[in-house]
C-alpha atoms as a printed R data frame, in Angstrom:
    type eleno elety resid chain resno       x      y      z
1   ATOM     1    CA   MET     A     1  37.376  2.163 83.007
2   ATOM     2    CA   LYS     A     2  36.644  3.224 79.461
3   ATOM     3    CA   ARG     A     3  33.067  1.567 79.444
4   ATOM     4    CA   ILE     A     4  32.467  3.586 82.252
5   ATOM     5    CA   LYS     A     5  33.717  6.672 81.102
6   ATOM     6    CA   ILE     A     6  31.558  6.224 78.080
7   ATOM     7    CA   LEU     A     7  28.560  4.908 80.086
8   ATOM     8    CA   LEU     A     8  28.613  7.924 82.332
9   ATOM     9    CA   PHE     A     9  29.379 10.135 79.555
10  ATOM    10    CA   SER     A    10  25.919  8.518 77.340
11  ATOM    11    CA   ILE     A    11  23.925  9.185 80.668
12  ATOM    12    CA   VAL     A    12  25.005 12.868 81.080
13  ATOM    13    CA   TYR     A    13  24.273 13.313 77.024
14  ATOM    14    CA   ILE     A    14  20.673 11.668 77.483
15  ATOM    15    CA   ALA     A    15  20.304 13.724 80.681
16  ATOM    16    CA   LEU     A    16  21.024 17.132 79.116
17  ATOM    17    CA   SER     A    17  19.240 16.099 75.656
18  ATOM    18    CA   LEU     A    18  16.127 15.934 78.126
19  ATOM    19    CA   LEU     A    19  16.555 19.121 79.839
20  ATOM    20    CA   CYS     A    20  17.148 20.990 76.461
21  ATOM    21    CA   GLY     A    21  14.263 18.764 74.450
22  ATOM    22    CA   CYS     A    22  11.568 21.950 75.233
23  ATOM    23    CA   ALA     A    23  14.751 24.883 73.870
24  ATOM    24    CA   ALA     A    24  15.552 22.730 71.150
25  ATOM    25    CA   LYS     A    25  12.422 22.604 69.299
26  ATOM    26    CA   PRO     A    26  11.823 26.002 67.161
27  ATOM    27    CA   TYR     A    27   9.286 28.341 68.154
28  ATOM    28    CA   HIS     A    28   6.548 29.618 65.898
29  ATOM    29    CA   ALA     A    29   4.887 33.117 66.277
30  ATOM    30    CA   GLN     A    30   1.331 33.569 64.662
31  ATOM    31    CA   THR     A    31  -0.824 36.378 64.771
32  ATOM    32    CA   ARG     A    32  -4.345 36.711 64.037
33  ATOM    33    CA   LEU     A    33  -7.116 39.729 64.616
34  ATOM    34    CA   ILE     A    34  -9.619 38.737 67.072
35  ATOM    35    CA   MET     A    35 -11.799 40.369 69.449
36  ATOM    36    CA   GLY     A    36 -10.871 43.908 67.745
37  ATOM    37    CA   THR     A    37  -7.129 43.624 68.461
38  ATOM    38    CA   VAL     A    38  -4.294 41.657 67.409
39  ATOM    39    CA   VAL     A    39  -3.712 38.235 68.958
40  ATOM    40    CA   GLU     A    40  -0.451 36.854 69.021
41  ATOM    41    CA   ILE     A    41   0.610 33.087 70.234
42  ATOM    42    CA   THR     A    42   4.016 31.645 70.331
43  ATOM    43    CA   ALA     A    43   4.879 27.963 70.991
44  ATOM    44    CA   GLN     A    44   6.451 24.995 70.003
45  ATOM    45    CA   ASP     A    45   3.205 23.400 68.693
46  ATOM    46    CA   LYS     A    46   1.780 24.418 65.477
47  ATOM    47    CA   LYS     A    47  -1.043 22.419 65.830
48  ATOM    48    CA   ALA     A    48  -1.983 23.697 69.818
49  ATOM    49    CA   ILE     A    49  -1.639 27.367 68.693
50  ATOM    50    CA   GLU     A    50  -4.226 26.558 65.768
51  ATOM    51    CA   ALA     A    51  -6.312 25.129 68.421
52  ATOM    52    CA   ALA     A    52  -5.758 27.911 70.701
53  ATOM    53    CA   PHE     A    53  -6.641 30.551 68.241
54  ATOM    54    CA   THR     A    54  -9.832 28.542 67.955
55  ATOM    55    CA   GLU     A    55 -10.975 28.795 71.393
56  ATOM    56    CA   ILE     A    56 -10.196 32.652 71.409
57  ATOM    57    CA   GLU     A    57 -12.516 32.816 68.236
58  ATOM    58    CA   ARG     A    58 -15.289 30.555 70.284
59  ATOM    59    CA   ILE     A    59 -14.913 32.987 73.010
60  ATOM    60    CA   ASP     A    60 -15.310 35.997 70.974
61  ATOM    61    CA   ALA     A    61 -18.409 34.594 69.115
62  ATOM    62    CA   LEU     A    62 -19.932 34.181 72.428
63  ATOM    63    CA   MET     A    63 -19.238 37.569 74.093
64  ATOM    64    CA   SER     A    64 -18.632 40.166 71.418
65  ATOM    65    CA   ASN     A    65 -21.239 43.075 71.628
66  ATOM    66    CA   TYR     A    66 -20.355 43.855 67.768
67  ATOM    67    CA   LYS     A    67 -21.270 40.224 66.484
68  ATOM    68    CA   PRO     A    68 -25.317 40.582 65.959
69  ATOM    69    CA   ASN     A    69 -25.344 36.726 67.128
70  ATOM    70    CA   SER     A    70 -23.605 36.418 70.111
71  ATOM    71    CA   GLU     A    71 -24.940 35.761 73.370
72  ATOM    72    CA   ILE     A    72 -24.173 38.840 74.708
73  ATOM    73    CA   SER     A    73 -25.807 40.566 71.750
74  ATOM    74    CA   ARG     A    74 -28.960 38.727 72.244
75  ATOM    75    CA   LEU     A    75 -29.002 39.610 76.086
76  ATOM    76    CA   ASN     A    76 -29.041 43.567 75.320
77  ATOM    77    CA   ALA     A    77 -31.321 43.127 72.437
78  ATOM    78    CA   ASN     A    78 -34.166 40.675 74.516
79  ATOM    79    CA   GLY     A    79 -33.105 41.539 78.001
80  ATOM    80    CA   GLN     A    80 -32.611 37.962 78.647
81  ATOM    81    CA   ALA     A    81 -30.845 34.956 77.158
82  ATOM    82    CA   LYS     A    82 -29.688 31.547 77.911
83  ATOM    83    CA   VAL     A    83 -25.867 31.462 77.641
84  ATOM    84    CA   SER     A    84 -23.133 29.123 77.641
85  ATOM    85    CA   HIS     A    85 -21.175 28.174 80.957
86  ATOM    86    CA   ASN     A    86 -18.380 30.222 79.769
87  ATOM    87    CA   THR     A    87 -20.526 33.310 79.211
88  ATOM    88    CA   LEU     A    88 -22.314 32.700 82.789
89  ATOM    89    CA   TYR     A    89 -18.776 32.429 84.132
90  ATOM    90    CA   VAL     A    90 -17.509 35.686 82.730
91  ATOM    91    CA   ILE     A    91 -20.887 37.554 83.938
92  ATOM    92    CA   LYS     A    92 -20.642 35.912 87.466
93  ATOM    93    CA   MET     A    93 -17.271 37.287 88.082
94  ATOM    94    CA   ALA     A    94 -17.860 41.046 86.395
95  ATOM    95    CA   LYS     A    95 -20.555 40.927 88.979
96  ATOM    96    CA   TYR     A    96 -17.994 39.770 91.992
97  ATOM    97    CA   PHE     A    97 -15.758 42.679 90.673
98  ATOM    98    CA   HIS     A    98 -18.502 45.374 90.501
99  ATOM    99    CA   LYS     A    99 -18.952 44.487 94.427
100 ATOM   100    CA   LEU     A   100 -15.469 44.329 95.479
101 ATOM   101    CA   SER     A   101 -14.954 47.549 93.816
102 ATOM   102    CA   GLY     A   102 -17.501 49.312 95.058
103 ATOM   103    CA   GLY     A   103 -18.588 49.821 91.578
104 ATOM   104    CA   ALA     A   104 -15.711 50.909 89.748
105 ATOM   105    CA   PHE     A   105 -15.771 48.007 87.304
106 ATOM   106    CA   ASP     A   106 -18.994 47.556 85.948
107 ATOM   107    CA   ILE     A   107 -20.157 45.726 82.442
108 ATOM   108    CA   THR     A   108 -23.336 47.472 82.354
109 ATOM   109    CA   VAL     A   109 -21.369 50.823 81.252
110 ATOM   110    CA   GLY     A   110 -22.420 50.184 77.365
111 ATOM   111    CA   PRO     A   111 -24.645 52.995 77.302
112 ATOM   112    CA   LEU     A   112 -21.684 55.413 78.693
113 ATOM   113    CA   VAL     A   113 -19.216 53.594 76.136
114 ATOM   114    CA   LYS     A   114 -21.716 54.445 73.125
115 ATOM   115    CA   LEU     A   115 -22.762 57.921 74.349
116 ATOM   116    CA   TRP     A   116 -19.053 59.059 74.578
117 ATOM   117    CA   ASN     A   117 -18.208 57.015 71.561
118 ATOM   118    CA   ILE     A   118 -14.437 57.333 71.835
119 ATOM   119    CA   LYS     A   119 -13.242 55.552 68.836
120 ATOM   120    CA   GLU     A   120 -15.121 57.626 66.812
121 ATOM   121    CA   ASN     A   121 -13.874 61.123 68.311
122 ATOM   122    CA   MET     A   122 -10.560 59.925 68.048
123 ATOM   123    CA   GLN     A   123 -10.738 60.419 64.387
124 ATOM   124    CA   LYS     A   124 -12.317 63.840 64.698
125 ATOM   125    CA   GLU     A   125 -10.822 67.453 64.688
126 ATOM   126    CA   ALA     A   126 -11.358 69.103 67.879
127 ATOM   127    CA   LYS     A   127 -13.838 71.607 66.564
128 ATOM   128    CA   GLN     A   128 -16.223 68.572 65.448
129 ATOM   129    CA   ILE     A   129 -16.560 66.670 68.828
130 ATOM   130    CA   LYS     A   130 -18.931 67.258 70.949
131 ATOM   131    CA   ILE     A   131 -18.983 66.632 74.277
132 ATOM   132    CA   PRO     A   132 -22.552 65.067 75.760
133 ATOM   133    CA   SER     A   133 -24.381 67.217 78.147
134 ATOM   134    CA   GLN     A   134 -24.735 66.263 82.040
135 ATOM   135    CA   GLU     A   135 -28.795 65.692 80.850
136 ATOM   136    CA   ARG     A   136 -27.430 62.955 78.446
137 ATOM   137    CA   ILE     A   137 -24.923 61.682 80.838
138 ATOM   138    CA   ASN     A   138 -27.472 61.291 83.860
139 ATOM   139    CA   SER     A   139 -29.663 59.603 81.611
140 ATOM   140    CA   ALA     A   140 -27.430 57.079 80.505
141 ATOM   141    CA   LEU     A   141 -26.080 56.575 83.982
142 ATOM   142    CA   SER     A   142 -29.689 55.704 84.821
143 ATOM   143    CA   TYR     A   143 -29.090 52.084 82.931
144 ATOM   144    CA   VAL     A   144 -25.623 51.314 84.735
145 ATOM   145    CA   SER     A   145 -25.374 49.046 87.504
146 ATOM   146    CA   SER     A   146 -24.571 45.590 87.506
147 ATOM   147    CA   ASN     A   147 -27.236 45.271 90.045
148 ATOM   148    CA   PHE     A   148 -29.492 45.362 87.091
149 ATOM   149    CA   ILE     A   149 -27.965 42.043 85.959
150 ATOM   150    CA   GLU     A   150 -30.126 38.512 87.409
151 ATOM   151    CA   ILE     A   151 -28.258 35.447 86.932
152 ATOM   152    CA   ASP     A   152 -30.317 32.093 86.940
153 ATOM   153    CA   GLU     A   153 -27.425 29.839 87.494
154 ATOM   154    CA   LYS     A   154 -29.510 26.473 87.332
155 ATOM   155    CA   ASN     A   155 -31.072 27.188 84.005
156 ATOM   156    CA   SER     A   156 -27.873 29.226 82.425
157 ATOM   157    CA   ILE     A   157 -29.951 32.303 81.906
158 ATOM   158    CA   ILE     A   158 -29.312 35.735 82.296
159 ATOM   159    CA   ARG     A   159 -31.687 38.613 82.524
160 ATOM   160    CA   LEU     A   160 -31.321 42.475 82.478
161 ATOM   161    CA   ARG     A   161 -33.903 43.547 84.869
162 ATOM   162    CA   LYS     A   162 -34.110 47.359 83.403
163 ATOM   163    CA   LYS     A   163 -35.172 47.615 79.721
164 ATOM   164    CA   GLY     A   164 -32.016 49.584 78.151
165 ATOM   165    CA   VAL     A   165 -29.445 48.233 80.093
166 ATOM   166    CA   SER     A   166 -26.545 46.710 77.555
167 ATOM   167    CA   LEU     A   167 -23.281 44.784 78.717
168 ATOM   168    CA   ASP     A   168 -19.899 45.272 77.615
169 ATOM   169    CA   LEU     A   169 -17.405 42.712 78.421
170 ATOM   170    CA   GLY     A   170 -14.468 44.768 77.074
171 ATOM   171    CA   ALA     A   171 -13.048 45.092 80.290
172 ATOM   172    CA   ILE     A   172 -12.877 41.240 81.091
173 ATOM   173    CA   ALA     A   173 -13.657 39.077 78.157
174 ATOM   174    CA   LYS     A   174  -9.609 39.207 76.605
175 ATOM   175    CA   GLY     A   175  -8.582 37.838 79.919
176 ATOM   176    CA   TYR     A   176 -10.950 35.336 80.144
177 ATOM   177    CA   ALA     A   177 -10.147 34.414 76.291
178 ATOM   178    CA   VAL     A   178  -6.340 34.416 76.943
179 ATOM   179    CA   ASP     A   179  -6.722 31.846 79.847
180 ATOM   180    CA   ARG     A   180  -8.841 29.678 77.925
181 ATOM   181    CA   ALA     A   181  -6.192 29.708 74.905
182 ATOM   182    CA   VAL     A   182  -3.853 28.935 77.667
183 ATOM   183    CA   ALA     A   183  -5.981 26.130 78.916
184 ATOM   184    CA   ILE     A   184  -6.173 24.218 75.258
185 ATOM   185    CA   LEU     A   185  -2.399 24.900 74.793
186 ATOM   186    CA   LYS     A   186  -1.724 23.051 78.348
187 ATOM   187    CA   HIS     A   187  -4.200 20.086 76.939
188 ATOM   188    CA   TYR     A   188  -2.188 19.811 74.015
189 ATOM   189    CA   GLY     A   189   0.742 19.027 76.348
190 ATOM   190    CA   VAL     A   190   2.117 22.294 75.520
191 ATOM   191    CA   LYS     A   191   4.659 23.906 78.401
192 ATOM   192    CA   SER     A   192   5.881 26.976 77.332
193 ATOM   193    CA   ALA     A   193   4.135 29.336 75.462
194 ATOM   194    CA   LEU     A   194   3.242 33.246 74.996
195 ATOM   195    CA   VAL     A   195  -0.196 34.479 74.660
196 ATOM   196    CA   ASN     A   196  -0.827 38.153 74.099
197 ATOM   197    CA   ALA     A   197  -4.248 39.564 73.297
198 ATOM   198    CA   GLY     A   198  -3.833 43.260 72.611
199 ATOM   199    CA   GLY     A   199  -1.761 43.972 76.196
200 ATOM   200    CA   GLN     A   200  -3.400 41.027 77.825
201 ATOM   201    CA   ILE     A   201  -0.624 38.881 78.360
202 ATOM   202    CA   TYR     A   202  -0.212 34.773 80.040
203 ATOM   203    CA   CYS     A   203   3.398 33.554 79.708
204 ATOM   204    CA   LEU     A   204   3.109 29.585 80.081
205 ATOM   205    CA   GLY     A   205   6.382 28.251 81.582
206 ATOM   206    CA   LYS     A   206   9.548 29.407 80.382
207 ATOM   207    CA   LYS     A   207  11.401 29.887 77.039
208 ATOM   208    CA   GLY     A   208  13.755 27.147 77.045
209 ATOM   209    CA   PHE     A   209  15.767 28.136 80.097
210 ATOM   210    CA   VAL     A   210  14.985 31.344 80.322
211 ATOM   211    CA   TYR     A   211  11.877 33.810 81.718
212 ATOM   212    CA   TRP     A   212   9.503 35.300 79.374
213 ATOM   213    CA   VAL     A   213  10.652 38.926 78.926
214 ATOM   214    CA   VAL     A   214   7.665 41.344 78.694
215 ATOM   215    CA   GLY     A   215   8.626 45.050 78.223
216 ATOM   216    CA   LEU     A   216   6.027 48.329 79.396
217 ATOM   217    CA   GLN     A   217   5.046 50.700 77.281
218 ATOM   218    CA   ASN     A   218   5.981 54.521 77.870
219 ATOM   219    CA   PRO     A   219   2.456 55.969 78.022
220 ATOM   220    CA   ARG     A   220   3.574 59.061 76.184
221 ATOM   221    CA   LYS     A   221   6.255 57.560 73.626
222 ATOM   222    CA   PRO     A   222   4.457 54.968 71.695
223 ATOM   223    CA   ASN     A   223   8.082 53.522 70.659
224 ATOM   224    CA   GLY     A   224   9.800 53.822 74.232
225 ATOM   225    CA   VAL     A   225   9.665 50.578 76.971
226 ATOM   226    CA   LEU     A   226   9.478 51.779 80.953
227 ATOM   227    CA   ASP     A   227  10.223 48.537 82.115
228 ATOM   228    CA   THR     A   228  11.052 45.094 81.460
229 ATOM   229    CA   PHE     A   229   9.738 42.177 83.717
230 ATOM   230    CA   LYS     A   230  10.807 38.438 83.566
231 ATOM   231    CA   LEU     A   231   7.514 36.230 83.866
232 ATOM   232    CA   SER     A   232   6.487 32.683 84.132
233 ATOM   233    CA   ASN     A   233   2.958 31.056 84.841
234 ATOM   234    CA   ARG     A   234   1.856 34.984 85.197
235 ATOM   235    CA   ALA     A   235  -0.220 37.290 83.371
236 ATOM   236    CA   ILE     A   236  -0.105 41.004 82.758
237 ATOM   237    CA   SER     A   237  -2.814 43.131 81.801
238 ATOM   238    CA   THR     A   238  -2.124 46.608 81.178
239 ATOM   239    CA   SER     A   239  -4.971 49.441 81.424
240 ATOM   240    CA   GLY     A   240  -4.045 53.393 80.134
241 ATOM   241    CA   ASP     A   241  -5.139 56.495 78.699
242 ATOM   242    CA   TYR     A   242  -2.542 56.550 76.009
243 ATOM   243    CA   GLU     A   243  -3.900 54.465 73.194
244 ATOM   244    CA   GLN     A   244  -7.757 55.450 72.899
245 ATOM   245    CA   TYR     A   245  -8.339 58.771 73.815
246 ATOM   246    CA   PHE     A   246  -9.250 62.475 72.433
247 ATOM   247    CA   ILE     A   247  -7.829 65.919 73.234
248 ATOM   248    CA   TYR     A   248 -10.430 68.690 73.523
249 ATOM   249    CA   ASN     A   249  -9.799 71.819 75.002
250 ATOM   250    CA   ASN     A   250  -6.509 70.599 76.304
251 ATOM   251    CA   LYS     A   251  -8.207 68.017 78.052
252 ATOM   252    CA   ARG     A   252  -7.310 64.317 77.688
253 ATOM   253    CA   TYR     A   253 -10.509 62.071 77.216
254 ATOM   254    CA   THR     A   254  -9.806 58.493 77.864
255 ATOM   255    CA   HIS     A   255 -12.173 55.329 76.607
256 ATOM   256    CA   ILE     A   256 -11.945 53.850 80.289
257 ATOM   257    CA   ILE     A   257 -15.307 55.372 81.580
258 ATOM   258    CA   ASP     A   258 -15.914 55.773 85.389
259 ATOM   259    CA   PRO     A   259 -19.201 54.262 85.775
260 ATOM   260    CA   ARG     A   260 -20.344 56.106 88.949
261 ATOM   261    CA   THR     A   261 -19.796 59.467 87.554
262 ATOM   262    CA   GLY     A   262 -20.256 58.624 83.634
263 ATOM   263    CA   TYR     A   263 -17.241 60.713 82.791
264 ATOM   264    CA   PRO     A   264 -13.984 59.191 81.214
265 ATOM   265    CA   VAL     A   265 -11.549 58.739 83.803
266 ATOM   266    CA   ASP     A   266  -9.725 61.984 84.846
267 ATOM   267    CA   ASN     A   267  -7.161 61.209 87.612
268 ATOM   268    CA   SER     A   268  -3.095 61.035 87.861
269 ATOM   269    CA   ILE     A   269  -2.651 57.912 86.182
270 ATOM   270    CA   CYS     A   270  -1.173 57.159 83.043
271 ATOM   271    CA   SER     A   271  -1.543 53.279 83.077
272 ATOM   272    CA   VAL     A   272  -2.151 50.556 85.753
273 ATOM   273    CA   SER     A   273  -0.486 47.057 84.896
274 ATOM   274    CA   VAL     A   274  -1.659 44.192 86.958
275 ATOM   275    CA   PHE     A   275   0.432 41.269 87.701
276 ATOM   276    CA   ALA     A   276  -1.714 37.745 88.481
277 ATOM   277    CA   ASP     A   277  -2.090 33.974 88.492
278 ATOM   278    CA   ASN     A   278  -4.920 34.278 85.520
279 ATOM   279    CA   GLY     A   279  -5.619 36.549 83.010
280 ATOM   280    CA   LEU     A   280  -9.186 37.460 83.845
281 ATOM   281    CA   THR     A   281  -8.228 38.722 87.431
282 ATOM   282    CA   ALA     A   282  -5.572 40.618 85.862
283 ATOM   283    CA   ASP     A   283  -7.977 42.350 83.230
284 ATOM   284    CA   ALA     A   284 -10.587 43.452 85.502
285 ATOM   285    CA   LEU     A   285  -8.119 44.438 88.384
286 ATOM   286    CA   SER     A   286  -6.166 46.755 85.859
287 ATOM   287    CA   THR     A   287  -9.476 48.640 84.721
288 ATOM   288    CA   ALA     A   288 -10.876 48.695 88.476
289 ATOM   289    CA   ILE     A   289  -7.623 49.947 89.816
290 ATOM   290    CA   PHE     A   290  -7.632 52.766 86.581
291 ATOM   291    CA   VAL     A   291 -10.576 53.767 87.623
292 ATOM   292    CA   LEU     A   292 -10.310 54.137 91.385
293 ATOM   293    CA   GLY     A   293  -6.692 55.751 91.476
294 ATOM   294    CA   GLU     A   294  -3.613 54.349 93.049
295 ATOM   295    CA   GLU     A   295  -4.799 54.462 96.811
296 ATOM   296    CA   LYS     A   296  -8.178 52.543 96.681
297 ATOM   297    CA   GLY     A   297  -6.658 50.540 93.913
298 ATOM   298    CA   ARG     A   298  -3.835 49.283 95.869
299 ATOM   299    CA   LYS     A   299  -6.442 48.332 98.935
300 ATOM   300    CA   LEU     A   300  -8.699 46.091 96.009
301 ATOM   301    CA   ALA     A   301  -5.804 44.799 94.699
302 ATOM   302    CA   ALA     A   302  -4.598 43.706 98.195
303 ATOM   303    CA   LYS     A   303  -7.897 41.264 98.420
304 ATOM   304    CA   PHE     A   304  -6.346 38.983 96.245
305 ATOM   305    CA   LYS     A   305  -3.920 36.471 96.416
306 ATOM   306    CA   ASN     A   306  -0.547 36.818 94.423
307 ATOM   307    CA   VAL     A   307  -1.300 40.037 92.690
308 ATOM   308    CA   GLU     A   308   1.284 42.574 92.039
309 ATOM   309    CA   VAL     A   309   0.066 46.695 90.414
310 ATOM   310    CA   LYS     A   310   2.741 48.556 89.021
311 ATOM   311    CA   VAL     A   311   1.070 52.271 88.459
312 ATOM   312    CA   ILE     A   312   2.610 54.874 86.065
313 ATOM   313    CA   LYS     A   313   1.387 58.697 86.776
314 ATOM   314    CA   ARG     A   314   1.494 61.387 84.942
């Protein structure tokens, strides 16, 4: 009888040890400045974390429009470039979201981003800020349309049909980079991790026996949290008017520009959070919905499986 009890105890102990193995290992959190933002990866395998960071840096080297030797910079400068399968895929998906959103999502928004120069105007006093004239906005708009992008998938070549067209992958590349980081973590056998690239987040598995908990920032209170969400194997992306903007004549000008009008988005929305199965979809949709507004944005989101949307209004 004692032997049976000991045997049963041993079986239970081994089973519990196997179940708790994931949670028993300590978690390591590392941060780096990549893609113009703070990227944090939390997991139990330091080697896997290092490899995931290397992958994000590789994606940044391909798609940054600030690095002169990136594929996007060469494409913008020359109007044509042979690109990696990564860049080809992201541009192909960007055109897909452009079509589906009726032009609300557009990676050719580069000339408008440059014209409004939100990041620089954020540092100025109101009297130093100059709002672009309608004439200059119209001129920039003439270069904005994803229809100018030609994809030669067979030869992996991207062509810009009009000189002066400039791509900006800021609304989709970080989400894709997070997806690639998660893929690397999985390759290393990691089943529990969190990747956060400046608000583009993916929660892999659970943290031990509990869900990962992600907080939603209050758009008007930097240190305030409006809500929390328990996530597992889900991505979340938030786009809002509260981090990059300037105030001029009591009006808020956000960094998210409507590619259809040429002006920073001005509607009743403070922030849009999108939950999806992957970071790229969450990233692109959060921008598109912010531009479209809640009603049209929810109709767009309804076209995707397993997508949820949380809208915070002013």
